[in-house]
mmCIF file of N, CA and C in Angstrom:
data_model
loop_
_atom_site.group_PDB
_atom_site.id
_atom_site.type_symbol
_atom_site.label_atom_id
_atom_site.label_comp_id
_atom_site.label_asym_id
_atom_site.label_seq_id
_atom_site.Cartn_x
_atom_site.Cartn_y
_atom_site.Cartn_z
ATOM 1 N N PRO A 1 84.981 108.243 53.377
ATOM 2 C CA PRO A 1 84.623 107.071 52.576
ATOM 3 C C PRO A 1 84.159 107.477 51.179
ATOM 4 N N LEU A 2 84.353 106.576 50.233
ATOM 5 C CA LEU A 2 83.920 106.813 48.862
ATOM 6 C C LEU A 2 82.427 106.559 48.731
ATOM 7 N N SER A 3 81.787 107.319 47.869
ATOM 8 C CA SER A 3 80.373 107.077 47.587
ATOM 9 C C SER A 3 80.260 105.888 46.640
ATOM 10 N N GLU A 4 79.062 105.329 46.513
ATOM 11 C CA GLU A 4 78.829 104.205 45.597
ATOM 12 C C GLU A 4 79.189 104.591 44.157
ATOM 13 N N ASP A 5 78.861 105.825 43.750
ATOM 14 C CA ASP A 5 79.189 106.286 42.398
ATOM 15 C C ASP A 5 80.701 106.357 42.186
ATOM 16 N N GLU A 6 81.428 106.852 43.186
ATOM 17 C CA GLU A 6 82.887 106.931 43.073
ATOM 18 C C GLU A 6 83.499 105.531 42.966
ATOM 19 N N ILE A 7 82.965 104.597 43.709
ATOM 20 C CA ILE A 7 83.451 103.215 43.653
ATOM 21 C C ILE A 7 83.249 102.638 42.263
ATOM 22 N N ARG A 8 82.058 102.844 41.687
ATOM 23 C CA ARG A 8 81.777 102.353 40.335
ATOM 24 C C ARG A 8 82.698 103.008 39.304
ATOM 25 N N GLN A 9 82.917 104.306 39.433
ATOM 26 C CA GLN A 9 83.768 105.018 38.482
ATOM 27 C C GLN A 9 85.213 104.515 38.538
ATOM 28 N N MET A 10 85.645 104.078 39.695
ATOM 29 C CA MET A 10 87.015 103.593 39.861
ATOM 30 C C MET A 10 87.116 102.081 39.660
ATOM 31 N N HIS A 11 85.977 101.447 39.325
ATOM 32 C CA HIS A 11 85.922 100.004 39.084
ATOM 33 C C HIS A 11 86.405 99.212 40.300
ATOM 34 N N LEU A 12 85.977 99.637 41.480
ATOM 35 C CA LEU A 12 86.385 98.984 42.715
ATOM 36 C C LEU A 12 85.292 98.103 43.307
ATOM 37 N N GLU A 13 84.184 97.916 42.582
ATOM 38 C CA GLU A 13 83.058 97.198 43.163
ATOM 39 C C GLU A 13 83.339 95.730 43.438
ATOM 40 N N ASP A 14 84.410 95.177 42.861
ATOM 41 C CA ASP A 14 84.735 93.772 43.102
ATOM 42 C C ASP A 14 85.618 93.558 44.325
ATOM 43 N N ILE A 15 85.974 94.625 45.005
ATOM 44 C CA ILE A 15 86.800 94.482 46.196
ATOM 45 C C ILE A 15 85.951 93.874 47.312
ATOM 46 N N GLU A 16 86.541 92.913 47.998
ATOM 47 C CA GLU A 16 85.815 92.179 49.029
ATOM 48 C C GLU A 16 85.718 92.966 50.328
ATOM 49 N N CYS A 17 84.659 92.709 51.054
ATOM 50 C CA CYS A 17 84.489 93.257 52.390
ATOM 51 C C CYS A 17 85.303 92.375 53.338
ATOM 52 N N THR A 18 86.350 92.921 53.962
ATOM 53 C CA THR A 18 87.208 92.106 54.823
ATOM 54 C C THR A 18 87.199 92.559 56.278
ATOM 55 N N ASP A 19 86.533 93.655 56.583
ATOM 56 C CA ASP A 19 86.533 94.153 57.955
ATOM 57 C C ASP A 19 85.248 93.802 58.695
ATOM 58 N N VAL A 20 84.635 92.701 58.328
ATOM 59 C CA VAL A 20 83.376 92.284 58.931
ATOM 60 C C VAL A 20 83.639 91.539 60.237
ATOM 61 N N GLN A 21 82.727 91.719 61.203
ATOM 62 C CA GLN A 21 82.841 91.061 62.506
ATOM 63 C C GLN A 21 81.488 90.490 62.893
ATOM 64 N N VAL A 22 81.518 89.518 63.792
ATOM 65 C CA VAL A 22 80.286 88.916 64.301
ATOM 66 C C VAL A 22 79.414 90.023 64.885
ATOM 67 N N GLY A 23 78.139 89.999 64.531
ATOM 68 C CA GLY A 23 77.192 91.000 65.011
ATOM 69 C C GLY A 23 76.955 92.143 64.041
ATOM 70 N N ASP A 24 77.830 92.299 63.042
ATOM 71 C CA ASP A 24 77.663 93.366 62.053
ATOM 72 C C ASP A 24 76.409 93.127 61.212
ATOM 73 N N THR A 25 75.779 94.213 60.808
ATOM 74 C CA THR A 25 74.666 94.138 59.867
ATOM 75 C C THR A 25 75.231 94.337 58.470
ATOM 76 N N ILE A 26 74.832 93.454 57.560
ATOM 77 C CA ILE A 26 75.323 93.524 56.182
ATOM 78 C C ILE A 26 74.138 93.569 55.224
ATOM 79 N N GLU A 27 74.428 93.906 53.970
ATOM 80 C CA GLU A 27 73.430 93.832 52.912
ATOM 81 C C GLU A 27 73.975 92.909 51.831
ATOM 82 N N ILE A 28 73.190 91.919 51.457
ATOM 83 C CA ILE A 28 73.600 90.983 50.425
ATOM 84 C C ILE A 28 73.530 91.687 49.073
ATOM 85 N N VAL A 29 74.588 91.552 48.264
ATOM 86 C CA VAL A 29 74.644 92.243 46.976
ATOM 87 C C VAL A 29 74.623 91.294 45.786
ATOM 88 N N ASN A 30 74.785 89.997 46.009
ATOM 89 C CA ASN A 30 74.778 89.009 44.929
ATOM 90 C C ASN A 30 73.848 87.851 45.286
ATOM 91 N N GLY A 31 73.327 87.204 44.269
ATOM 92 C CA GLY A 31 72.535 86.003 44.491
ATOM 93 C C GLY A 31 71.052 86.275 44.642
ATOM 94 N N GLN A 32 70.343 85.227 45.006
ATOM 95 C CA GLN A 32 68.880 85.299 45.070
ATOM 96 C C GLN A 32 68.356 86.174 46.199
ATOM 97 N N LEU A 33 69.183 86.470 47.186
ATOM 98 C CA LEU A 33 68.747 87.327 48.296
ATOM 99 C C LEU A 33 69.339 88.734 48.201
ATOM 100 N N ALA A 34 69.797 89.131 47.029
ATOM 101 C CA ALA A 34 70.382 90.465 46.849
ATOM 102 C C ALA A 34 69.415 91.535 47.341
ATOM 103 N N GLY A 35 69.940 92.464 48.123
ATOM 104 C CA GLY A 35 69.134 93.543 48.682
ATOM 105 C C GLY A 35 68.631 93.263 50.083
ATOM 106 N N CYS A 36 68.751 92.023 50.538
ATOM 107 C CA CYS A 36 68.279 91.654 51.879
ATOM 108 C C CYS A 36 69.345 91.960 52.928
ATOM 109 N N PRO A 37 68.918 92.441 54.093
ATOM 110 C CA PRO A 37 69.870 92.639 55.188
ATOM 111 C C PRO A 37 70.088 91.326 55.932
ATOM 112 N N GLY A 38 71.186 91.261 56.638
ATOM 113 C CA GLY A 38 71.475 90.086 57.447
ATOM 114 C C GLY A 38 72.388 90.452 58.599
ATOM 115 N N THR A 39 72.551 89.524 59.531
ATOM 116 C CA THR A 39 73.425 89.708 60.683
ATOM 117 C C THR A 39 74.503 88.644 60.647
ATOM 118 N N VAL A 40 75.753 89.065 60.766
ATOM 119 C CA VAL A 40 76.878 88.129 60.717
ATOM 120 C C VAL A 40 76.909 87.304 61.997
ATOM 121 N N MET A 41 76.934 85.969 61.820
ATOM 122 C CA MET A 41 76.961 85.049 62.956
ATOM 123 C C MET A 41 78.362 84.476 63.191
ATOM 124 N N SER A 42 79.131 84.272 62.110
ATOM 125 C CA SER A 42 80.509 83.802 62.238
ATOM 126 C C SER A 42 81.279 84.223 60.995
ATOM 127 N N VAL A 43 82.602 84.333 61.148
ATOM 128 C CA VAL A 43 83.457 84.772 60.053
ATOM 129 C C VAL A 43 84.628 83.796 59.918
ATOM 130 N N ASP A 44 84.913 83.396 58.680
ATOM 131 C CA ASP A 44 86.055 82.538 58.372
ATOM 132 C C ASP A 44 86.964 83.340 57.442
ATOM 133 N N TYR A 45 87.945 84.039 58.025
ATOM 134 C CA TYR A 45 88.829 84.899 57.235
ATOM 135 C C TYR A 45 89.713 84.089 56.293
ATOM 136 N N GLU A 46 90.079 82.883 56.693
ATOM 137 C CA GLU A 46 90.943 82.043 55.861
ATOM 138 C C GLU A 46 90.272 81.670 54.543
ATOM 139 N N ASN A 47 88.984 81.301 54.597
ATOM 140 C CA ASN A 47 88.239 80.913 53.392
ATOM 141 C C ASN A 47 87.428 82.056 52.799
ATOM 142 N N LYS A 48 87.503 83.236 53.430
ATOM 143 C CA LYS A 48 86.784 84.427 52.976
ATOM 144 C C LYS A 48 85.285 84.186 52.860
ATOM 145 N N THR A 49 84.723 83.604 53.923
ATOM 146 C CA THR A 49 83.285 83.367 53.986
ATOM 147 C C THR A 49 82.764 83.781 55.354
ATOM 148 N N CYS A 50 81.461 83.935 55.444
ATOM 149 C CA CYS A 50 80.830 84.167 56.733
ATOM 150 C C CYS A 50 79.442 83.550 56.711
ATOM 151 N N LYS A 51 78.945 83.240 57.896
ATOM 152 C CA LYS A 51 77.578 82.746 58.038
ATOM 153 C C LYS A 51 76.737 83.912 58.524
ATOM 154 N N VAL A 52 75.600 84.086 57.863
ATOM 155 C CA VAL A 52 74.752 85.244 58.091
ATOM 156 C C VAL A 52 73.320 84.785 58.333
ATOM 157 N N ASN A 53 72.662 85.373 59.318
ATOM 158 C CA ASN A 53 71.234 85.141 59.521
ATOM 159 C C ASN A 53 70.463 86.155 58.694
ATOM 160 N N VAL A 54 69.553 85.647 57.870
ATOM 161 C CA VAL A 54 68.722 86.479 57.002
ATOM 162 C C VAL A 54 67.273 86.065 57.225
ATOM 163 N N ILE A 55 66.374 87.031 57.270
ATOM 164 C CA ILE A 55 64.956 86.688 57.341
ATOM 165 C C ILE A 55 64.493 86.394 55.924
ATOM 166 N N ALA A 56 64.225 85.122 55.663
ATOM 167 C CA ALA A 56 63.780 84.680 54.342
ATOM 168 C C ALA A 56 62.557 83.804 54.522
ATOM 169 N N PHE A 57 61.564 84.047 53.715
ATOM 170 C CA PHE A 57 60.333 83.267 53.775
ATOM 171 C C PHE A 57 59.686 83.331 55.154
ATOM 172 N N GLY A 58 59.840 84.488 55.820
ATOM 173 C CA GLY A 58 59.182 84.720 57.096
ATOM 174 C C GLY A 58 59.868 84.132 58.305
ATOM 175 N N ARG A 59 61.101 83.621 58.141
ATOM 176 C CA ARG A 59 61.807 83.082 59.306
ATOM 177 C C ARG A 59 63.305 83.296 59.143
ATOM 178 N N ASP A 60 64.024 83.229 60.284
ATOM 179 C CA ASP A 60 65.475 83.352 60.241
ATOM 180 C C ASP A 60 66.067 82.156 59.518
ATOM 181 N N THR A 61 66.951 82.440 58.572
ATOM 182 C CA THR A 61 67.606 81.406 57.788
ATOM 183 C C THR A 61 69.096 81.709 57.753
ATOM 184 N N GLU A 62 69.927 80.692 57.993
ATOM 185 C CA GLU A 62 71.363 80.889 57.960
ATOM 186 C C GLU A 62 71.894 80.629 56.548
ATOM 187 N N TRP A 63 72.711 81.574 56.054
ATOM 188 C CA TRP A 63 73.314 81.461 54.724
ATOM 189 C C TRP A 63 74.813 81.627 54.872
ATOM 190 N N GLU A 64 75.558 80.880 54.072
ATOM 191 C CA GLU A 64 77.002 81.083 54.014
ATOM 192 C C GLU A 64 77.306 81.911 52.771
ATOM 193 N N LEU A 65 78.011 83.010 52.963
ATOM 194 C CA LEU A 65 78.313 83.941 51.877
ATOM 195 C C LEU A 65 79.818 84.137 51.755
ATOM 196 N N THR A 66 80.273 84.392 50.543
ATOM 197 C CA THR A 66 81.659 84.808 50.372
ATOM 198 C C THR A 66 81.732 86.308 50.633
ATOM 199 N N PHE A 67 82.934 86.802 50.855
ATOM 200 C CA PHE A 67 83.105 88.228 51.138
ATOM 201 C C PHE A 67 82.661 89.101 49.972
ATOM 202 N N LYS A 68 82.591 88.562 48.765
ATOM 203 C CA LYS A 68 82.158 89.337 47.595
ATOM 204 C C LYS A 68 80.633 89.441 47.510
ATOM 205 N N ASP A 69 79.922 88.655 48.300
ATOM 206 C CA ASP A 69 78.465 88.591 48.206
ATOM 207 C C ASP A 69 77.728 89.601 49.071
ATOM 208 N N PHE A 70 78.454 90.406 49.846
ATOM 209 C CA PHE A 70 77.775 91.354 50.721
ATOM 210 C C PHE A 70 78.621 92.606 50.924
ATOM 211 N N LYS A 71 77.970 93.614 51.485
ATOM 212 C CA LYS A 71 78.669 94.827 51.920
ATOM 213 C C LYS A 71 78.146 95.187 53.289
ATOM 214 N N LYS A 72 78.926 95.921 54.049
ATOM 215 C CA LYS A 72 78.466 96.354 55.360
ATOM 216 C C LYS A 72 77.349 97.371 55.192
ATOM 217 N N ALA A 73 76.341 97.239 56.009
ATOM 218 C CA ALA A 73 75.190 98.145 55.920
ATOM 219 C C ALA A 73 75.453 99.425 56.685
#
C-alpha cells in the first residue's frame, strides 16, 4: 500500500474509498467530524454513500457520508 505522503505526492487524495463493507471502521476526513472514527452500518454503492455510527456529543449518532468523506481506518 502507498503511504499518505506518496498519495499526496501523486495527487490521489481525491480518490474515493470503494471497498468499504458493513462493520468496517473508518475515519472521517471531511466536514465537522473530521478525524473522528466511525463504524459502517450500511453501504449504498449506487449513490456512493454509507451510513456510519459516530460517537458525537457523548452518544452514538448516525451520519450519512459520501465515499470521499472518509477513509478506512
